[in-house]
Coordinates of C-alpha atoms and ligand atoms in Angstrom, one line a residue:
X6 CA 0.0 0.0 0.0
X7 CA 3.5 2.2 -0.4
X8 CA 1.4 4.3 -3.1
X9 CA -1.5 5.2 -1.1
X10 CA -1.3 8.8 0.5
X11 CA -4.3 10.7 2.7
X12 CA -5.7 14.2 1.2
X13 CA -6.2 16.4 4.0
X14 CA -8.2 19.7 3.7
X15 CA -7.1 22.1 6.7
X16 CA -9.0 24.4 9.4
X17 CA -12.2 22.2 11.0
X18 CA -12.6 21.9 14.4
X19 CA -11.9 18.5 15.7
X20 CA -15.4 18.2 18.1
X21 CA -16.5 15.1 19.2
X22 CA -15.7 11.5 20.8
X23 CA -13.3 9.0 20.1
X24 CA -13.1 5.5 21.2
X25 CA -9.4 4.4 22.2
X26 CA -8.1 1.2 20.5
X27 CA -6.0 -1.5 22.1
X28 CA -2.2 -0.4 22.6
X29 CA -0.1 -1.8 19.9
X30 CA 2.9 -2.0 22.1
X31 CA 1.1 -4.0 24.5
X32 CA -0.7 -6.3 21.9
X33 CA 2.5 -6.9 20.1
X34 CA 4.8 -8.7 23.3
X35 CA 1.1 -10.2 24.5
X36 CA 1.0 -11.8 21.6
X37 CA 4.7 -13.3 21.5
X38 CA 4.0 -14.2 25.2
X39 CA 0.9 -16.3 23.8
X40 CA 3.8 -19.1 22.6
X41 CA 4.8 -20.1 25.9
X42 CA 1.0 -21.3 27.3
X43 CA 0.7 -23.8 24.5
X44 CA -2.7 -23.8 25.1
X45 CA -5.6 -21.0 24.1
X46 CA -5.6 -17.7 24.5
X47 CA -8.2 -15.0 23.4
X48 CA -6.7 -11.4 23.6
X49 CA -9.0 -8.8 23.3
X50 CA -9.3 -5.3 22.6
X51 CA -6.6 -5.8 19.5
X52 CA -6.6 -2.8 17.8
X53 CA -6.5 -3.4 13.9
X54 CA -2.9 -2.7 12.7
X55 CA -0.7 -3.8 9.9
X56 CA 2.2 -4.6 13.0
X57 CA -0.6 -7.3 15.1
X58 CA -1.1 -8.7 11.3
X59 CA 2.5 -9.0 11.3
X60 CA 2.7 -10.8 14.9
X61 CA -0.5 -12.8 13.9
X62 CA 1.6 -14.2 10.3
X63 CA 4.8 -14.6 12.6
X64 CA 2.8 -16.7 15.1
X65 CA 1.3 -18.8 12.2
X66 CA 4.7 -19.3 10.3
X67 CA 5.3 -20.9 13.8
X68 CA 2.8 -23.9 14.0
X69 CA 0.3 -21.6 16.0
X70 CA -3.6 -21.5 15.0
X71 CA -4.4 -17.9 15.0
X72 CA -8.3 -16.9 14.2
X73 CA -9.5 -13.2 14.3
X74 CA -12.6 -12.0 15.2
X75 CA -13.4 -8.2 15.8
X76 CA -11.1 -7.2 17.8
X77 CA -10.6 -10.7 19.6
X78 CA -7.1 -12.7 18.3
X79 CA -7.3 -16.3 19.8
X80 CA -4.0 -18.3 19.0
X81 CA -4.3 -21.9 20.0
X82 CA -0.4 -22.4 20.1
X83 CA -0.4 -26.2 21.6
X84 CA 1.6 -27.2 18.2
X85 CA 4.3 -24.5 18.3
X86 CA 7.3 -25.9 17.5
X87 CA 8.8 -23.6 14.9
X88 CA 12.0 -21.9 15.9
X89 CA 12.9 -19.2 13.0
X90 CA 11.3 -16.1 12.4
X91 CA 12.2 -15.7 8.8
X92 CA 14.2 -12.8 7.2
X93 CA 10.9 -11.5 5.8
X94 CA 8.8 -11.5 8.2
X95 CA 11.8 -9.7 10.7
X96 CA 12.3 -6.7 8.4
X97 CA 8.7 -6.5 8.3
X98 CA 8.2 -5.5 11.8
X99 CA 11.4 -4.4 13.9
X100 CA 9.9 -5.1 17.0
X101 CA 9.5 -8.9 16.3
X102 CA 12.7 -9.1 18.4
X103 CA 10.4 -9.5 21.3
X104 CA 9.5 -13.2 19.5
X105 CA 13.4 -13.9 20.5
X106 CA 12.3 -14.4 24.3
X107 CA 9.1 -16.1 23.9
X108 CA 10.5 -18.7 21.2
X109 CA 13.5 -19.7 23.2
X110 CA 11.4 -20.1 26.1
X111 CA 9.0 -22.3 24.4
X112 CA 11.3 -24.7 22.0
X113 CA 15.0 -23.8 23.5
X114 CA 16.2 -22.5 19.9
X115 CA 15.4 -19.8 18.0
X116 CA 17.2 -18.0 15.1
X117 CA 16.4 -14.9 13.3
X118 CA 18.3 -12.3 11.2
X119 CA 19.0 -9.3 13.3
X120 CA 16.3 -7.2 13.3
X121 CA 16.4 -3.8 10.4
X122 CA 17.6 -0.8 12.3
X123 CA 14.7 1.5 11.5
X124 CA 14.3 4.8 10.9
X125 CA 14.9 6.1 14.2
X126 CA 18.5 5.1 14.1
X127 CA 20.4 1.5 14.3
X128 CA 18.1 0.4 17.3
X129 CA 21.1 -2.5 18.8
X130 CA 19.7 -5.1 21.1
X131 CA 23.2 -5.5 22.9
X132 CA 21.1 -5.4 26.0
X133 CA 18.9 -8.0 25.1
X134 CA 21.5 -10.6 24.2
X135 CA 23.6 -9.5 26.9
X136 CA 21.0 -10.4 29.6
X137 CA 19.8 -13.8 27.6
X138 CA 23.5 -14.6 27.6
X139 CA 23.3 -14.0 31.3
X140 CA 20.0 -16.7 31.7
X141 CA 22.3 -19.1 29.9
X142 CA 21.6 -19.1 26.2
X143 CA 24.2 -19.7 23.5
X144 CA 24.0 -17.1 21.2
X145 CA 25.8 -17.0 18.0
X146 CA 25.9 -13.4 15.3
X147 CA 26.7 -15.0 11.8
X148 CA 26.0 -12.4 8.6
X149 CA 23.2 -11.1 10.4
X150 CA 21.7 -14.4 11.6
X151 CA 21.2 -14.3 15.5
X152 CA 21.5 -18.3 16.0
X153 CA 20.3 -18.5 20.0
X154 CA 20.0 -21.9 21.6
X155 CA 18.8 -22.4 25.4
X156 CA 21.8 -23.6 27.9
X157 CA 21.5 -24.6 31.9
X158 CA 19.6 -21.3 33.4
X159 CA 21.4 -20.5 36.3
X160 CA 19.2 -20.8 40.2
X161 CA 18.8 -17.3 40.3
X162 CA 20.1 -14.3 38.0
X163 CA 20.2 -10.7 39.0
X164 CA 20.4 -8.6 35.5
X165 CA 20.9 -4.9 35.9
X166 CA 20.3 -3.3 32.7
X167 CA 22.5 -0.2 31.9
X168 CA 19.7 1.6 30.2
X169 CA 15.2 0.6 31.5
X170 CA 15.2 -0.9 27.4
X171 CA 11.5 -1.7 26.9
X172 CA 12.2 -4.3 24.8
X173 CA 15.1 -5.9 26.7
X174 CA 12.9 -6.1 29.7
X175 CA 10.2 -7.7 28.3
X176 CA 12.6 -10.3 26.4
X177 CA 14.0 -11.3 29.5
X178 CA 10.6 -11.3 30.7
X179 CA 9.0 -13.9 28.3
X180 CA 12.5 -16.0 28.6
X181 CA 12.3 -16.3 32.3
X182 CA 8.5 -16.8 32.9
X183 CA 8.4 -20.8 31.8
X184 CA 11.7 -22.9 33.7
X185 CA 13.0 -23.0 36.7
X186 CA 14.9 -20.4 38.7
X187 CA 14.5 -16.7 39.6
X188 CA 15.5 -14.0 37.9
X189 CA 15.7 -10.2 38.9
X190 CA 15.5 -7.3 36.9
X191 CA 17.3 -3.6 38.3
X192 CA 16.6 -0.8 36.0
X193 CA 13.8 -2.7 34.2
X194 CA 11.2 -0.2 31.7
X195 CA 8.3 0.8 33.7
X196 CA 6.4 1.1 30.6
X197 CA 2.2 0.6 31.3
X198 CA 2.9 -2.0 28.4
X199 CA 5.4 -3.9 30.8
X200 CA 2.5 -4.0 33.7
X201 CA 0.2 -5.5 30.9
X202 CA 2.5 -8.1 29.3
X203 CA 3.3 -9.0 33.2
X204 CA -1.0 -8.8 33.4
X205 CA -1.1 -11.6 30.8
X206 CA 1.4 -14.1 32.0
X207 CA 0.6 -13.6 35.3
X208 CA -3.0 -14.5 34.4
X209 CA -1.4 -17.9 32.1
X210 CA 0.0 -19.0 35.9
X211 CA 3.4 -17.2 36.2
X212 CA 4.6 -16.0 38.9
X213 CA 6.1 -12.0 38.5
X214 CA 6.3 -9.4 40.8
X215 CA 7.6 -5.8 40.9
X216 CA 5.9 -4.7 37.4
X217 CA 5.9 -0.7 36.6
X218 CA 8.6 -0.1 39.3
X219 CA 12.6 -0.1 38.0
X220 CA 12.8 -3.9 40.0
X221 CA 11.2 -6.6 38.2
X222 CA 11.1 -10.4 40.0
X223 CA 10.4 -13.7 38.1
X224 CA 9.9 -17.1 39.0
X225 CA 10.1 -19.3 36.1
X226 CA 7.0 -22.3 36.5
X227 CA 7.0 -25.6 35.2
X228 CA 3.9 -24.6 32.7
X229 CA 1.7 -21.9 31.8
X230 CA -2.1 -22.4 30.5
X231 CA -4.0 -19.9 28.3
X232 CA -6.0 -17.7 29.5
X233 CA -8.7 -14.2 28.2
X234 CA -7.1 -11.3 28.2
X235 CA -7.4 -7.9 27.3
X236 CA -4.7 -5.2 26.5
X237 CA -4.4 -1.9 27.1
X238 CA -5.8 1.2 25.9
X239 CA -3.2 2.7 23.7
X240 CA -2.0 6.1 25.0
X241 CA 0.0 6.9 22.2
X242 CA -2.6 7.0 19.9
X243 CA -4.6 8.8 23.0
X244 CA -1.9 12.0 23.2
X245 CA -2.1 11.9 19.2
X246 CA -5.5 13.0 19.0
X247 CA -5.4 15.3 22.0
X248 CA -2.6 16.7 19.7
X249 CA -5.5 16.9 17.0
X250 CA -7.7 18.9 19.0
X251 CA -5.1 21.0 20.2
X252 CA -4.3 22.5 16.8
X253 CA -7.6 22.9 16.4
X254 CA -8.6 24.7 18.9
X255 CA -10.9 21.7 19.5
X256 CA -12.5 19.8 22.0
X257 CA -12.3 15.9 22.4
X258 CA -13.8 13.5 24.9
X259 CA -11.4 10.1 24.5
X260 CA -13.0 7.1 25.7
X261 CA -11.6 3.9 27.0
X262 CA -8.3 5.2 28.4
X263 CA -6.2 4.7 31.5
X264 CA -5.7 8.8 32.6
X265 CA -3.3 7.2 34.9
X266 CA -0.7 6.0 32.2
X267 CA -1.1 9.6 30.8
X268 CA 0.1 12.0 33.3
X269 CA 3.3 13.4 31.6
X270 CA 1.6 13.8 28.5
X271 CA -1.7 15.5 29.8
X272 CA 1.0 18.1 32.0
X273 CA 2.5 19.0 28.6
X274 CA -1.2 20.0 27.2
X275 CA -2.4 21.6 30.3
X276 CA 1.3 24.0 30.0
X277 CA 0.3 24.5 26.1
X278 CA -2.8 26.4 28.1
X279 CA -5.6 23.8 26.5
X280 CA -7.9 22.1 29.5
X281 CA -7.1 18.6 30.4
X282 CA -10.1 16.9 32.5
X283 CA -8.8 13.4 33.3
X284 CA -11.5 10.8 34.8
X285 CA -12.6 7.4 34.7
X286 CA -11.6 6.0 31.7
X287 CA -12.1 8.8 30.1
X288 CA -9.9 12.5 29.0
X289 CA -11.8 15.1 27.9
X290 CA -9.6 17.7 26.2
X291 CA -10.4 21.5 25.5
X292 CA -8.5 24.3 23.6
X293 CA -10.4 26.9 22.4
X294 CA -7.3 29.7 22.0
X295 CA -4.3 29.1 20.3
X296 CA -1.5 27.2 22.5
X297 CA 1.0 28.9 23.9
X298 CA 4.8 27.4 23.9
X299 CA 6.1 25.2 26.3
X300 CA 9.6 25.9 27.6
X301 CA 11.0 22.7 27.7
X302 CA 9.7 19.2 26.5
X303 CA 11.8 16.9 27.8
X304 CA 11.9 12.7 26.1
X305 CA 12.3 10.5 28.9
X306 CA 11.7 6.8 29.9
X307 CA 8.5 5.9 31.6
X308 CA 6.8 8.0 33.7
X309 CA 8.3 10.7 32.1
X310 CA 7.2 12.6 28.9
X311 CA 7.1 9.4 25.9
X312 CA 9.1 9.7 23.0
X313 CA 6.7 8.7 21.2
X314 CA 4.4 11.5 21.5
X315 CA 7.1 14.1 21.0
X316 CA 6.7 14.4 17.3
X317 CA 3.0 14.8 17.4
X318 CA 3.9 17.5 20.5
X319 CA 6.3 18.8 18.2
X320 CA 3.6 19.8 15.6
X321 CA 1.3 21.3 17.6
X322 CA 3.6 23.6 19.0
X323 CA 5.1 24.9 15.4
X324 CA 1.5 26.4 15.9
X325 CA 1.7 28.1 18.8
X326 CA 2.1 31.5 20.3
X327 CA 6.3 31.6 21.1
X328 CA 9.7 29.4 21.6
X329 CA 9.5 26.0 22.5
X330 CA 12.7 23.3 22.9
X331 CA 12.1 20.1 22.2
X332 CA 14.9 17.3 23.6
X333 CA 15.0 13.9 22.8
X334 CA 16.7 11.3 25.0
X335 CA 15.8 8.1 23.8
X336 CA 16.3 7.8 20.2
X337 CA 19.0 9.2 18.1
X338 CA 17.4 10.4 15.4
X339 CA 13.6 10.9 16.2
X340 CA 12.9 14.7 14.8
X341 CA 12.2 13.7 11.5
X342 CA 9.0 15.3 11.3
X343 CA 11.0 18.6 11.1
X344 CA 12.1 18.9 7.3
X345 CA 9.0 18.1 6.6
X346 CA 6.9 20.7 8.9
X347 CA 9.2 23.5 8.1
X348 CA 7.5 22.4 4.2
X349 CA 4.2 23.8 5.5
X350 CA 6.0 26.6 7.2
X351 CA 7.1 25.9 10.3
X352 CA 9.8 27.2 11.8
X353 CA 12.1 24.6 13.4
X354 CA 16.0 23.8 13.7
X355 CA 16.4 20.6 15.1
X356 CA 20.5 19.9 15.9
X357 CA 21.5 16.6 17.4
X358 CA 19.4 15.7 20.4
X359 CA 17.8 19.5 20.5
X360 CA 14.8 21.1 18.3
X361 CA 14.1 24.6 18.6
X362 CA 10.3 25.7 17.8
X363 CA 9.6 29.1 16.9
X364 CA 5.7 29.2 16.8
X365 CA 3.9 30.8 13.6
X366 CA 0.8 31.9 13.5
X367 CA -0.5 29.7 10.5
X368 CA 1.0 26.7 9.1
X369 CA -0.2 25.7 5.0
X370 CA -1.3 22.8 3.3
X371 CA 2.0 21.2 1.5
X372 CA 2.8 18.0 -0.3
X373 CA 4.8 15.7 2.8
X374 CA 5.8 12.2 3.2
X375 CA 6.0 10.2 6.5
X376 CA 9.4 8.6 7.0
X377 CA 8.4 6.5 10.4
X378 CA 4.9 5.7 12.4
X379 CA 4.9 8.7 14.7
X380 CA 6.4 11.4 12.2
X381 CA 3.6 10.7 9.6
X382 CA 1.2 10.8 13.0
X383 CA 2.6 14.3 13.6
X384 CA 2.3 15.6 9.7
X385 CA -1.7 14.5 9.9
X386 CA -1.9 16.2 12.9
X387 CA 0.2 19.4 11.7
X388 CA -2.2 19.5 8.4
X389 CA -5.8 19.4 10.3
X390 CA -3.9 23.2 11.8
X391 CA -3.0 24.0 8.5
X392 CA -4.4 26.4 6.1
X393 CA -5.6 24.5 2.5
X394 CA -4.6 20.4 1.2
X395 CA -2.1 18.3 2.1
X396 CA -1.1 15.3 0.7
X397 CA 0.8 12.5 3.1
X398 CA 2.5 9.8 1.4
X399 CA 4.2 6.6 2.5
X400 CA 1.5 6.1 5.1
X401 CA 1.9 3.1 5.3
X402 CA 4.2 4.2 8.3
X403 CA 0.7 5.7 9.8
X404 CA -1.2 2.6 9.8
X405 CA 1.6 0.3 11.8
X406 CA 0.2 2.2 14.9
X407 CA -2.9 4.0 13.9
X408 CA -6.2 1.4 13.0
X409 CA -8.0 3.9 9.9
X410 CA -6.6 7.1 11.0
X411 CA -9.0 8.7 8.6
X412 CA -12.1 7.6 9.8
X413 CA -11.2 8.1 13.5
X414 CA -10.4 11.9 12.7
X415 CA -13.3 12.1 10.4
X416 CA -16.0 11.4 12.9
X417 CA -15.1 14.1 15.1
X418 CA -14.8 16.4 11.8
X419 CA -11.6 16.3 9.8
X420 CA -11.5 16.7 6.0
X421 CA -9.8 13.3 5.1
X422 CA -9.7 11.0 3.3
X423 CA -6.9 7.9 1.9
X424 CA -6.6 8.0 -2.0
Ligands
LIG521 C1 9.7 0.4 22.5 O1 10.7 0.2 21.6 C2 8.5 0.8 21.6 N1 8.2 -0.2 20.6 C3 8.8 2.2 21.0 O2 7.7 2.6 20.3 C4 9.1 3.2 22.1 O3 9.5 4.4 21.4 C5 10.3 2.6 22.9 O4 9.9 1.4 23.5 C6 10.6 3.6 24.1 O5 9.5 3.8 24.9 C7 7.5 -1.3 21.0 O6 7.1 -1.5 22.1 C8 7.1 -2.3 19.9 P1 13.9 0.6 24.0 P2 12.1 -0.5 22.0 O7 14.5 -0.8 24.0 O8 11.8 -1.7 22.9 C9 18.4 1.8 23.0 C10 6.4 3.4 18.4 O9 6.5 4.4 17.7 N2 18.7 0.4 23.2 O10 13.3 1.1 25.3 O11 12.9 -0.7 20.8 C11 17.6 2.1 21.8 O12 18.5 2.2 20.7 C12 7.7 2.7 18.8 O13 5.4 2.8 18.8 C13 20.0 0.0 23.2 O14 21.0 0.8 23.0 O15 12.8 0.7 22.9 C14 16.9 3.3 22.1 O16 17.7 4.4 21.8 C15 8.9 3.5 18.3 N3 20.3 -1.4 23.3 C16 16.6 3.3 23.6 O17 17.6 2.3 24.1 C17 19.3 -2.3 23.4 O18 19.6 -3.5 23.6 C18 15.2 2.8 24.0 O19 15.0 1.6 23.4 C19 18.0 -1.9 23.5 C20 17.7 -0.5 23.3

């Protein structure tokens, strides 16, 4: 779908309601984590993206049955016995690294071909081979082929990561829930997705303690069962469309969220001056004057402001009334929304880890291309603020982490549409 682009027409109101989908980086290590039950699972609440398809074809290519039904995935995965994730299916999705865990804890052997850097910069998973290494398993780099196979696990391991790597803590995670022996965790993510990957295996019978604080404790069982489960609300794509209203001096009730995974992002809102009403499961978001700049945004890991949300922040406040400075900790090169807003006018200068926002008063339809998920997310949102069309290509980016992007923002009054 490389060729398919969305036509927005700038300057409605977003007004309305949205329904929050499931978190797609929750659903994703659920899903891996479904391997190790060898038994039934339904997960539900999937949201309906082209990166669960992938981790539904992944789980398939490995002897799992895998049915879908609305938003309900079930994978039967009592006949699991494959051990390679093939080169295709890896570059599809970077973050089938999380498979790495879940496979060598179900069959003792896994290999896979190093998963693509990405867009936001070579993306290593030193960490997570450095901790596997640590549980016991042989692992061998060969031209790009990761050849892992499962040794004697030590009685008890105590990993201390150098960096809280969501994905390194949930690999060790999904390799130390089946087995024997405990395993520690220091400086482990706190991620709301960690808490819910932890939710699900805890609810399959193991035995984890410690999720969403930096000190994670497994006890590997002798067997897991399936069980119902359902994931998180996603509060990415939550912050996006407050983002949506925000530029347009909108309003937005968001439905079926969790305000308490949301706190850093909701501050940064409240300090661009729109009204931020958490409650329930519910956010109901207000901004009928222009923002104002925010100081500082600062990217940092869980609970602190998500680096994913700092492009879509980033284009609401090339809109905005004064200098705002963006800085991104996480990822090396995550501000490629800029080149791309400064096309509709804005007026940014974005220098190693630091972007520089200089607010204008009106940003215009241009023709802009999305070079990863949450850059494209931030040039839909920059183009419902902006003045005429816009044309977004290579959304295909958009809908790894957005289910129909243009019909969600359409029902609460966006001119969009995918052609
Ligand atoms: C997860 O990626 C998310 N993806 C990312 O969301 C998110 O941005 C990121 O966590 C941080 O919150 C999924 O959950 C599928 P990390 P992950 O390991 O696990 C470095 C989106 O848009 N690092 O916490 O890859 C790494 O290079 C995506 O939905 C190492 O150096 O993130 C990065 O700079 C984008 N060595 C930083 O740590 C390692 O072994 C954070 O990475 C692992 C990571």
């Amino acid at each position: 779908m490389e060729s398919s682009r969305l036509l927005i027409e700038g300057g409605r109101r977003i007004e309305g309601e949205i329904q929050i989908h499931g978190a797609k980086n929750s659903v994703l290590p659920i899903l891996a984590a479904t391997l190790l039950c060898g038994d039934i699972s339904s997960i539900h609440n999937c949201p309906g993206l082209s990166d669960a398809f992938a981790a539904m074809r992944i789980l398939r290519s490995l002897g799992c049955e895998v049915s879908h039904e609305g938003s309900t995935v079930t994978v039967n995965s009592a006949n699991a016995e494959g051990d390679i994730v093939s080169d295709g299916l890896m570059h599809e999705m970077r973050s089938s690294i999380v498979f790495l865990g879940a496979i060598l804890g179900r069959v003792g052997r896994c290999r896979l071909s190093f998963p693509g850097g990405c867009e936001l910069g070579p993306r290593p998973i030193d960490l997570h081979l450095e901790a596997l290494r640590r549980l016991g398993v042989k692992i061998t780099e060969d031209h790009g082929i990761l050849d892992c196979t499962a040794g004697v696990r030590p009685t008890s391991a105590d990993i201390t990561l150098s960096l809280p790597s969501v994905g390194a803590t949930e690999n060790i995670m999904l390799y130390s829930a089946l087995g024997s022996g405990e395993t520690v965790i220091r400086n482990a993510a706190r991620e709301p997705e960690i808490s819910d990957l932890a939710g699900y295996l805890i609810k399959c019978g193991a035995e984890i303690s410690g999720q969403g604080t930096s000190t994670l404790v497994i006890n590997g069982v002798e067997s897991l069962h399936g069980c119902e489960y359902s994931v998180m609300p996603d509060r990415i794509e939550a912050a996006t469309y407050m983002g949506a209203a925000a530029i347009t001096n909108g309003e937005l009730m968001l439905k079926g969220v969790n305000p308490a995974d949301m706190y850093s992002c909701m501050s940064v809102f409240s300090e661009m001056g729109c009204g931020v009403y958490p409650y329930d499961d519910k956010i109901f978001i207000s901004a009928r004057k222009p923002v104002s700049a925010v100081r500082t945004v600062r990217t940092m890991p869980y609970p602190g402001f998500p680096t994913d949300c700092q492009p879509i922040v980033m284009a609401v406040l090339a809109k905005s009334s004064g200098t705002s400075v963006i800085v991104e900790n996480i990822f090396e090169n995550r501000f490629m929304a800029a080149p791309e807003l400064r096309r509709m006018g804005a007026n940014i200068k974005a220098e190693g880890k630091v972007a520089v926002v200089e607010g204008v008063k009106k940003l215009y339809g241009a023709p802009v291309r999305a070079y990863d998920l949450r850059a494209g997310a931030a040039l839909v949102v920059a183009a419902l603020g902006a003045e005429g069309q816009t044309q977004v290509s290579n959304i295909h980016y958009i809908d790894r982490g957005y289910e129909s992007i243009e019909t969600t923002l359409s029902s609460v009054g966006a001119n969009i549409k995918r052609v």
